[in-house]
Amino acid sequence: MYDEKTLKGAALPQSIEETLTLLSSADYVADRSLATVLYLALKMKRPLFLEGEAGVGKTEIAKVLSRTLGRDLIRLQCYEGLDVSTAVYEWNYAAQMVEIRVAEASGETDRAELGQNIFSERFLIERPVLRAMRPHLSGPPVFLIDELDRADEAFEAFLLEVLSDSQVTIPEIGTIRAPQPPIVIITTNRTREIHDALKRRCLYHWVDYPDAERELTIVRTKVPGVNERLSAEVVAFVQKLRHDYELFKQPGVAETIDWATALTELDQLALNPEMVTDTLGTLLKYQDDIERIQGSEAKRIVDELKKEIVAGM
């Protein structure tokens, strides 16, 4: 175990303004409400539960914290059927069998002692949850539990001990407690509801799509060399899709960045209907949505937003 005095890493922000500065230093453009709840989660040592549509930047927050605070990032990607052996720990059965054979060959017959030996930590294979409970030289790690809504409800129930007490119970060994609580970030795309018992252990924030002004700042920050006119038209186009069209999957900020990057790579200085149609697969991810927007509809949207941009100048 490391003594807390030996743990090294950047100091946590001491105010909402410092939190905003921390995020900004990693090119993450956050609004004040997000910075506030993040500051409180760090200050109160509580897990942060981030809910919102896919592609709005929830996972990126954990990555930004890891980089800016100099902490290890431990990521648990959730999926249907995720169980304890994959998420927390499992025993190295092959090594245990070798140990048993060696003990038998040397004449050791004390079953109790042998059982205690083979179910010790040297035969334990640590998975993300258990690794997050361990001490780290850089300080408590950032523990990202990503897309929790994809996991089963039984796994949610298991996480209650982890989130409440920063500990894991292994029947053969006992309870392993973190020397300091990890920085826990939980994300969900809301494909199903998460139980209230888990939410009560966290601070909550809904990460919404940004408004046009903030999204434009994000694009110009994340896409070096993007033309100013092109970035303005891209953001206006995406905002119009979100507000005026009931698409199967609205484009997230990640898709806006991808589209602006693709158009910049194609040396575009402004939107034109033909190029919009040709590159819609960068922005929209379902064929029904693409068919609805491409062609004459793309031309109509481009013409309309150009008039709006000119009128607003």
mmCIF file of C-alpha atoms in Angstrom:
data_model
loop_
_atom_site.group_PDB
_atom_site.id
_atom_site.type_symbol
_atom_site.label_atom_id
_atom_site.label_comp_id
_atom_site.label_asym_id
_atom_site.label_seq_id
_atom_site.Cartn_x
_atom_site.Cartn_y
_atom_site.Cartn_z
ATOM 1 C CA MET A 1 0.000 0.000 0.000
ATOM 2 C CA TYR A 2 1.162 3.539 -0.715
ATOM 3 C CA ASP A 3 1.156 6.180 1.978
ATOM 4 C CA GLU A 4 -1.148 9.055 1.042
ATOM 5 C CA LYS A 5 1.805 11.458 1.220
ATOM 6 C CA THR A 6 3.502 9.620 -1.650
ATOM 7 C CA LEU A 7 0.500 9.979 -3.972
ATOM 8 C CA LYS A 8 1.205 12.513 -6.682
ATOM 9 C CA GLY A 9 -1.082 14.269 -9.123
ATOM 10 C CA ALA A 10 -2.435 17.701 -9.930
ATOM 11 C CA ALA A 11 -4.465 19.405 -7.218
ATOM 12 C CA LEU A 12 -8.231 19.307 -7.555
ATOM 13 C CA PRO A 13 -9.922 22.579 -8.573
ATOM 14 C CA GLN A 14 -10.933 24.714 -5.612
ATOM 15 C CA SER A 15 -13.802 26.603 -7.229
ATOM 16 C CA ILE A 16 -16.276 26.486 -10.088
ATOM 17 C CA GLU A 17 -14.122 28.959 -12.017
ATOM 18 C CA GLU A 18 -11.059 26.731 -11.588
ATOM 19 C CA THR A 19 -13.120 23.768 -12.790
ATOM 20 C CA LEU A 20 -14.120 25.694 -15.912
ATOM 21 C CA THR A 21 -10.469 26.603 -16.471
ATOM 22 C CA LEU A 22 -9.423 22.969 -15.975
ATOM 23 C CA LEU A 23 -11.891 21.770 -18.607
ATOM 24 C CA SER A 24 -10.994 24.584 -20.965
ATOM 25 C CA SER A 25 -7.287 23.712 -20.710
ATOM 26 C CA ALA A 26 -8.126 20.385 -22.364
ATOM 27 C CA ASP A 27 -10.318 22.067 -25.015
ATOM 28 C CA TYR A 28 -13.548 20.912 -23.366
ATOM 29 C CA VAL A 29 -16.136 23.679 -23.715
ATOM 30 C CA ALA A 30 -18.486 23.258 -20.757
ATOM 31 C CA ASP A 31 -21.350 25.366 -19.482
ATOM 32 C CA ARG A 32 -21.352 26.599 -15.889
ATOM 33 C CA SER A 33 -23.954 24.098 -14.665
ATOM 34 C CA LEU A 34 -21.769 21.151 -15.696
ATOM 35 C CA ALA A 35 -18.678 22.743 -14.142
ATOM 36 C CA THR A 36 -20.643 23.316 -10.923
ATOM 37 C CA VAL A 37 -21.791 19.719 -10.480
ATOM 38 C CA LEU A 38 -18.341 18.417 -11.455
ATOM 39 C CA TYR A 39 -16.683 20.677 -8.874
ATOM 40 C CA LEU A 40 -19.144 19.469 -6.211
ATOM 41 C CA ALA A 41 -18.559 15.812 -7.111
ATOM 42 C CA LEU A 42 -14.794 16.283 -6.719
ATOM 43 C CA LYS A 43 -15.169 18.299 -3.530
ATOM 44 C CA MET A 44 -17.695 15.958 -1.888
ATOM 45 C CA LYS A 45 -15.982 12.796 -3.222
ATOM 46 C CA ARG A 46 -19.239 11.575 -4.715
ATOM 47 C CA PRO A 47 -19.764 9.695 -7.992
ATOM 48 C CA LEU A 48 -21.032 11.838 -10.864
ATOM 49 C CA PHE A 49 -23.904 10.376 -12.886
ATOM 50 C CA LEU A 50 -24.047 11.876 -16.395
ATOM 51 C CA GLU A 51 -27.098 11.211 -18.526
ATOM 52 C CA GLY A 52 -27.785 12.396 -22.073
ATOM 53 C CA GLU A 53 -27.960 11.482 -25.724
ATOM 54 C CA ALA A 54 -25.034 9.711 -27.363
ATOM 55 C CA GLY A 55 -22.312 12.007 -28.650
ATOM 56 C CA VAL A 56 -22.810 14.983 -26.325
ATOM 57 C CA GLY A 57 -19.444 14.601 -24.548
ATOM 58 C CA LYS A 58 -20.191 12.564 -21.398
ATOM 59 C CA THR A 59 -17.345 10.070 -21.759
ATOM 60 C CA GLU A 60 -14.930 12.841 -22.729
ATOM 61 C CA ILE A 61 -15.306 14.415 -19.275
ATOM 62 C CA ALA A 62 -13.617 11.408 -17.652
ATOM 63 C CA LYS A 63 -10.819 11.506 -20.222
ATOM 64 C CA VAL A 64 -10.310 15.228 -19.646
ATOM 65 C CA LEU A 65 -10.123 14.751 -15.864
ATOM 66 C CA SER A 66 -7.564 11.983 -16.293
ATOM 67 C CA ARG A 67 -5.351 14.155 -18.512
ATOM 68 C CA THR A 68 -5.619 17.416 -16.598
ATOM 69 C CA LEU A 69 -5.316 15.919 -13.107
ATOM 70 C CA GLY A 70 -2.601 13.453 -14.112
ATOM 71 C CA ARG A 71 -4.633 10.500 -12.812
ATOM 72 C CA ASP A 72 -4.903 6.984 -14.208
ATOM 73 C CA LEU A 73 -8.060 6.363 -16.239
ATOM 74 C CA ILE A 74 -9.758 3.028 -15.549
ATOM 75 C CA ARG A 75 -12.639 2.366 -17.928
ATOM 76 C CA LEU A 76 -15.391 -0.200 -17.525
ATOM 77 C CA GLN A 77 -17.335 -0.432 -20.788
ATOM 78 C CA CYS A 78 -20.749 -1.865 -19.956
ATOM 79 C CA TYR A 79 -22.724 -4.279 -22.126
ATOM 80 C CA GLU A 80 -25.532 -6.785 -21.784
ATOM 81 C CA GLY A 81 -24.378 -9.823 -19.816
ATOM 82 C CA LEU A 82 -21.529 -8.037 -18.010
ATOM 83 C CA ASP A 83 -20.747 -10.008 -14.862
ATOM 84 C CA VAL A 84 -18.487 -9.908 -11.820
ATOM 85 C CA SER A 85 -15.747 -12.062 -13.374
ATOM 86 C CA THR A 86 -15.378 -9.579 -16.238
ATOM 87 C CA ALA A 87 -15.914 -6.352 -14.311
ATOM 88 C CA VAL A 88 -14.389 -7.025 -10.883
ATOM 89 C CA TYR A 89 -12.109 -10.056 -10.564
ATOM 90 C CA GLU A 90 -11.602 -13.707 -11.344
ATOM 91 C CA TRP A 91 -9.277 -16.395 -10.088
ATOM 92 C CA ASN A 92 -6.311 -17.586 -12.112
ATOM 93 C CA TYR A 93 -7.496 -21.183 -12.232
ATOM 94 C CA ALA A 94 -4.552 -22.427 -14.305
ATOM 95 C CA ALA A 95 -2.028 -21.091 -11.779
ATOM 96 C CA GLN A 96 -4.112 -22.484 -8.903
ATOM 97 C CA MET A 97 -4.076 -25.951 -10.465
ATOM 98 C CA VAL A 98 -0.301 -25.797 -10.856
ATOM 99 C CA GLU A 99 -0.007 -24.810 -7.178
ATOM 100 C CA ILE A 100 -2.178 -27.762 -6.161
ATOM 101 C CA ARG A 101 -0.101 -30.204 -8.240
ATOM 102 C CA VAL A 102 3.150 -28.882 -6.767
ATOM 103 C CA ALA A 103 1.737 -29.175 -3.241
ATOM 104 C CA GLU A 104 0.607 -32.749 -3.879
ATOM 105 C CA ALA A 105 3.993 -33.683 -5.350
ATOM 106 C CA SER A 106 5.821 -32.287 -2.328
ATOM 107 C CA GLY A 107 3.564 -34.172 0.076
ATOM 108 C CA GLU A 108 1.680 -31.191 1.491
ATOM 109 C CA THR A 109 -1.714 -32.533 2.580
ATOM 110 C CA ASP A 110 -3.097 -29.790 4.809
ATOM 111 C CA ARG A 111 -6.218 -28.885 2.835
ATOM 112 C CA ALA A 112 -7.039 -25.817 4.908
ATOM 113 C CA GLU A 113 -3.584 -24.339 4.421
ATOM 114 C CA LEU A 114 -3.589 -25.220 0.729
ATOM 115 C CA GLY A 115 -6.997 -23.617 0.261
ATOM 116 C CA GLN A 116 -5.794 -20.471 2.004
ATOM 117 C CA ASN A 117 -2.730 -20.349 -0.229
ATOM 118 C CA ILE A 118 -4.492 -20.762 -3.555
ATOM 119 C CA PHE A 119 -7.211 -18.249 -2.680
ATOM 120 C CA SER A 120 -4.779 -15.451 -1.953
ATOM 121 C CA GLU A 121 -4.244 -12.199 -3.819
ATOM 122 C CA ARG A 122 -1.331 -13.540 -5.853
ATOM 123 C CA PHE A 123 -3.820 -15.710 -7.768
ATOM 124 C CA LEU A 124 -6.312 -12.876 -8.218
ATOM 125 C CA ILE A 125 -6.814 -11.386 -11.695
ATOM 126 C CA GLU A 126 -7.936 -7.806 -11.209
ATOM 127 C CA ARG A 127 -10.591 -6.317 -13.481
ATOM 128 C CA PRO A 128 -11.522 -2.590 -13.738
ATOM 129 C CA VAL A 129 -13.653 -2.324 -10.563
ATOM 130 C CA LEU A 130 -11.012 -3.912 -8.342
ATOM 131 C CA ARG A 131 -8.191 -1.929 -9.998
ATOM 132 C CA ALA A 132 -10.103 1.263 -9.190
ATOM 133 C CA MET A 133 -10.067 0.300 -5.505
ATOM 134 C CA ARG A 134 -6.275 -0.046 -5.432
ATOM 135 C CA PRO A 135 -3.896 2.790 -4.491
ATOM 136 C CA HIS A 136 -2.234 4.556 -7.418
ATOM 137 C CA LEU A 137 0.989 6.562 -7.363
ATOM 138 C CA SER A 138 -0.685 9.524 -9.072
ATOM 139 C CA GLY A 139 -3.596 9.593 -6.624
ATOM 140 C CA PRO A 140 -7.134 8.199 -6.760
ATOM 141 C CA PRO A 141 -7.827 7.190 -10.378
ATOM 142 C CA VAL A 142 -10.636 8.376 -12.603
ATOM 143 C CA PHE A 143 -13.016 5.421 -12.775
ATOM 144 C CA LEU A 144 -15.292 5.613 -15.823
ATOM 145 C CA ILE A 145 -18.346 3.336 -15.809
ATOM 146 C CA ASP A 146 -19.424 3.904 -19.393
ATOM 147 C CA GLU A 147 -22.941 3.308 -20.772
ATOM 148 C CA LEU A 148 -24.293 1.698 -17.604
ATOM 149 C CA ASP A 149 -27.739 1.427 -19.206
ATOM 150 C CA ARG A 150 -26.375 -1.366 -21.426
ATOM 151 C CA ALA A 151 -25.643 -3.594 -18.412
ATOM 152 C CA ASP A 152 -28.224 -5.708 -16.591
ATOM 153 C CA GLU A 153 -30.047 -4.544 -13.464
ATOM 154 C CA ALA A 154 -28.266 -7.233 -11.425
ATOM 155 C CA PHE A 155 -24.951 -5.552 -12.147
ATOM 156 C CA GLU A 156 -26.394 -2.221 -11.007
ATOM 157 C CA ALA A 157 -27.181 -3.823 -7.641
ATOM 158 C CA PHE A 158 -23.599 -5.045 -7.328
ATOM 159 C CA LEU A 159 -22.282 -1.507 -7.879
ATOM 160 C CA LEU A 160 -24.108 -0.155 -4.817
ATOM 161 C CA GLU A 161 -21.341 -1.295 -2.456
ATOM 162 C CA VAL A 162 -18.689 0.168 -4.747
ATOM 163 C CA LEU A 163 -20.402 3.555 -4.988
ATOM 164 C CA SER A 164 -21.429 3.801 -1.320
ATOM 165 C CA ASP A 165 -18.289 2.628 0.421
ATOM 166 C CA SER A 166 -15.556 2.473 -2.259
ATOM 167 C CA GLN A 167 -15.016 -1.184 -1.519
ATOM 168 C CA VAL A 168 -15.381 -4.644 -3.048
ATOM 169 C CA THR A 169 -16.133 -7.829 -1.148
ATOM 170 C CA ILE A 170 -14.442 -11.017 -2.375
ATOM 171 C CA PRO A 171 -15.890 -14.028 -0.512
ATOM 172 C CA GLU A 172 -12.596 -15.971 -0.335
ATOM 173 C CA ILE A 173 -10.523 -12.990 0.861
ATOM 174 C CA GLY A 174 -12.811 -10.424 2.435
ATOM 175 C CA THR A 175 -13.393 -6.747 1.809
ATOM 176 C CA ILE A 176 -10.936 -4.637 -0.177
ATOM 177 C CA ARG A 177 -11.425 -0.934 0.482
ATOM 178 C CA ALA A 178 -9.944 1.933 -1.519
ATOM 179 C CA PRO A 179 -7.519 4.058 0.563
ATOM 180 C CA GLN A 180 -9.158 7.090 -1.069
ATOM 181 C CA PRO A 181 -12.391 7.072 -3.121
ATOM 182 C CA PRO A 182 -11.725 7.038 -6.864
ATOM 183 C CA ILE A 183 -13.151 9.812 -9.030
ATOM 184 C CA VAL A 184 -16.186 7.971 -10.404
ATOM 185 C CA ILE A 185 -17.900 9.086 -13.605
ATOM 186 C CA ILE A 186 -20.969 7.097 -14.678
ATOM 187 C CA THR A 187 -22.528 7.667 -18.096
ATOM 188 C CA THR A 188 -25.797 6.473 -19.590
ATOM 189 C CA ASN A 189 -27.542 7.140 -22.904
ATOM 190 C CA ARG A 190 -30.914 6.527 -21.234
ATOM 191 C CA THR A 191 -31.858 3.483 -23.278
ATOM 192 C CA ARG A 192 -33.424 2.299 -20.015
ATOM 193 C CA GLU A 193 -34.001 3.773 -16.575
ATOM 194 C CA ILE A 194 -31.351 3.292 -13.899
ATOM 195 C CA HIS A 195 -32.621 2.325 -10.445
ATOM 196 C CA ASP A 196 -33.116 5.107 -7.892
ATOM 197 C CA ALA A 197 -30.929 3.293 -5.344
ATOM 198 C CA LEU A 198 -27.911 3.825 -7.586
ATOM 199 C CA LYS A 199 -28.787 7.410 -8.510
ATOM 200 C CA ARG A 200 -29.137 8.356 -4.837
ATOM 201 C CA ARG A 201 -25.464 7.574 -4.334
ATOM 202 C CA CYS A 202 -24.420 10.030 -7.054
ATOM 203 C CA LEU A 203 -24.641 13.647 -8.052
ATOM 204 C CA TYR A 204 -26.690 13.931 -11.242
ATOM 205 C CA HIS A 205 -26.386 16.026 -14.380
ATOM 206 C CA TRP A 206 -28.183 15.901 -17.711
ATOM 207 C CA VAL A 207 -25.723 16.681 -20.526
ATOM 208 C CA ASP A 208 -27.801 18.336 -23.235
ATOM 209 C CA TYR A 209 -26.990 19.309 -26.790
ATOM 210 C CA PRO A 210 -25.194 22.686 -26.753
ATOM 211 C CA ASP A 211 -26.795 25.831 -28.082
ATOM 212 C CA ALA A 212 -25.514 27.230 -31.374
ATOM 213 C CA GLU A 213 -23.006 29.611 -29.791
ATOM 214 C CA ARG A 214 -21.359 26.965 -27.626
ATOM 215 C CA GLU A 215 -21.382 24.380 -30.402
ATOM 216 C CA LEU A 216 -19.674 26.848 -32.727
ATOM 217 C CA THR A 217 -16.987 27.409 -30.085
ATOM 218 C CA ILE A 218 -16.567 23.636 -29.749
ATOM 219 C CA VAL A 219 -16.165 23.133 -33.511
ATOM 220 C CA ARG A 220 -13.632 25.943 -33.862
ATOM 221 C CA THR A 221 -11.719 24.557 -30.875
ATOM 222 C CA LYS A 222 -11.732 20.933 -31.989
ATOM 223 C CA VAL A 223 -11.216 21.433 -35.748
ATOM 224 C CA PRO A 224 -8.021 23.434 -36.313
ATOM 225 C CA GLY A 225 -8.035 25.415 -39.538
ATOM 226 C CA VAL A 226 -11.785 25.191 -40.107
ATOM 227 C CA ASN A 227 -13.082 28.081 -42.196
ATOM 228 C CA GLU A 228 -15.166 30.528 -40.145
ATOM 229 C CA ARG A 229 -17.998 30.617 -42.634
ATOM 230 C CA LEU A 230 -18.015 26.852 -43.029
ATOM 231 C CA SER A 231 -18.082 26.279 -39.256
ATOM 232 C CA ALA A 232 -20.984 28.715 -38.852
ATOM 233 C CA GLU A 233 -22.968 27.007 -41.611
ATOM 234 C CA VAL A 234 -22.214 23.501 -40.319
ATOM 235 C CA VAL A 235 -23.426 24.405 -36.829
ATOM 236 C CA ALA A 236 -26.512 26.159 -38.201
ATOM 237 C CA PHE A 237 -27.331 23.092 -40.333
ATOM 238 C CA VAL A 238 -26.967 20.704 -37.384
ATOM 239 C CA GLN A 239 -28.996 22.935 -35.075
ATOM 240 C CA LYS A 240 -31.782 23.064 -37.671
ATOM 241 C CA LEU A 241 -31.825 19.263 -37.924
ATOM 242 C CA ARG A 242 -32.150 18.924 -34.150
ATOM 243 C CA HIS A 243 -34.875 21.542 -33.784
ATOM 244 C CA ASP A 244 -36.985 21.019 -36.919
ATOM 245 C CA TYR A 245 -36.705 17.305 -37.772
ATOM 246 C CA GLU A 246 -37.776 14.170 -35.917
ATOM 247 C CA LEU A 247 -34.832 12.022 -36.902
ATOM 248 C CA PHE A 248 -34.275 8.485 -35.678
ATOM 249 C CA LYS A 249 -30.919 9.612 -34.251
ATOM 250 C CA GLN A 250 -30.153 13.286 -33.888
ATOM 251 C CA PRO A 251 -26.521 14.177 -34.622
ATOM 252 C CA GLY A 252 -24.424 14.676 -31.499
ATOM 253 C CA VAL A 253 -21.564 17.086 -30.995
ATOM 254 C CA ALA A 254 -19.142 14.321 -31.953
ATOM 255 C CA GLU A 255 -20.854 14.030 -35.341
ATOM 256 C CA THR A 256 -20.781 17.804 -35.829
ATOM 257 C CA ILE A 257 -17.016 17.758 -35.233
ATOM 258 C CA ASP A 258 -16.578 14.812 -37.607
ATOM 259 C CA TRP A 259 -18.579 16.552 -40.341
ATOM 260 C CA ALA A 260 -16.686 19.833 -39.985
ATOM 261 C CA THR A 261 -13.408 17.884 -40.091
ATOM 262 C CA ALA A 262 -14.468 15.959 -43.204
ATOM 263 C CA LEU A 263 -15.536 19.112 -45.047
ATOM 264 C CA THR A 264 -12.288 20.834 -44.073
ATOM 265 C CA GLU A 265 -10.323 17.858 -45.413
ATOM 266 C CA LEU A 266 -12.265 18.275 -48.672
ATOM 267 C CA ASP A 267 -11.161 21.953 -48.830
ATOM 268 C CA GLN A 268 -14.711 23.264 -48.496
ATOM 269 C CA LEU A 269 -15.161 26.899 -47.528
ATOM 270 C CA ALA A 270 -18.964 26.820 -47.314
ATOM 271 C CA LEU A 271 -21.829 24.343 -47.550
ATOM 272 C CA ASN A 272 -23.318 23.430 -50.904
ATOM 273 C CA PRO A 273 -26.192 20.962 -51.427
ATOM 274 C CA GLU A 274 -24.179 18.456 -53.457
ATOM 275 C CA MET A 275 -21.401 18.201 -50.885
ATOM 276 C CA VAL A 276 -23.928 17.991 -48.048
ATOM 277 C CA THR A 277 -25.593 15.010 -49.742
ATOM 278 C CA ASP A 278 -22.245 13.326 -50.424
ATOM 279 C CA THR A 279 -21.029 13.650 -46.827
ATOM 280 C CA LEU A 280 -24.241 13.056 -44.835
ATOM 281 C CA GLY A 281 -22.909 9.666 -43.752
ATOM 282 C CA THR A 282 -20.423 11.535 -41.575
ATOM 283 C CA LEU A 283 -23.240 13.363 -39.778
ATOM 284 C CA LEU A 284 -26.175 10.929 -39.783
ATOM 285 C CA LYS A 285 -25.894 7.227 -38.953
ATOM 286 C CA TYR A 286 -29.197 5.794 -40.189
ATOM 287 C CA GLN A 287 -30.157 5.376 -43.839
ATOM 288 C CA ASP A 288 -33.750 6.524 -43.263
ATOM 289 C CA ASP A 289 -32.456 9.800 -41.831
ATOM 290 C CA ILE A 290 -30.020 10.255 -44.724
ATOM 291 C CA GLU A 291 -32.722 9.630 -47.322
ATOM 292 C CA ARG A 292 -34.970 12.188 -45.652
ATOM 293 C CA ILE A 293 -32.357 14.957 -45.685
ATOM 294 C CA GLN A 294 -30.380 14.383 -48.894
ATOM 295 C CA GLY A 295 -31.082 15.895 -52.310
ATOM 296 C CA SER A 296 -33.728 18.590 -52.579
ATOM 297 C CA GLU A 297 -34.253 18.771 -48.807
ATOM 298 C CA ALA A 298 -30.539 19.392 -48.258
ATOM 299 C CA LYS A 299 -30.695 22.183 -50.848
ATOM 300 C CA ARG A 300 -33.692 23.736 -49.142
ATOM 301 C CA ILE A 301 -31.993 23.685 -45.731
ATOM 302 C CA VAL A 302 -28.737 25.128 -47.091
ATOM 303 C CA ASP A 303 -30.551 27.939 -48.929
ATOM 304 C CA GLU A 304 -32.611 28.721 -45.860
ATOM 305 C CA LEU A 305 -29.746 28.849 -43.401
ATOM 306 C CA LYS A 306 -27.603 30.973 -45.735
ATOM 307 C CA LYS A 307 -30.385 33.551 -45.794
ATOM 308 C CA GLU A 308 -30.614 33.431 -42.010
ATOM 309 C CA ILE A 309 -26.853 33.873 -41.587
ATOM 310 C CA VAL A 310 -26.810 36.834 -44.018
ATOM 311 C CA ALA A 311 -29.803 38.406 -42.260
ATOM 312 C CA GLY A 312 -28.082 38.077 -38.909
ATOM 313 C CA MET A 313 -24.825 39.714 -40.043
#
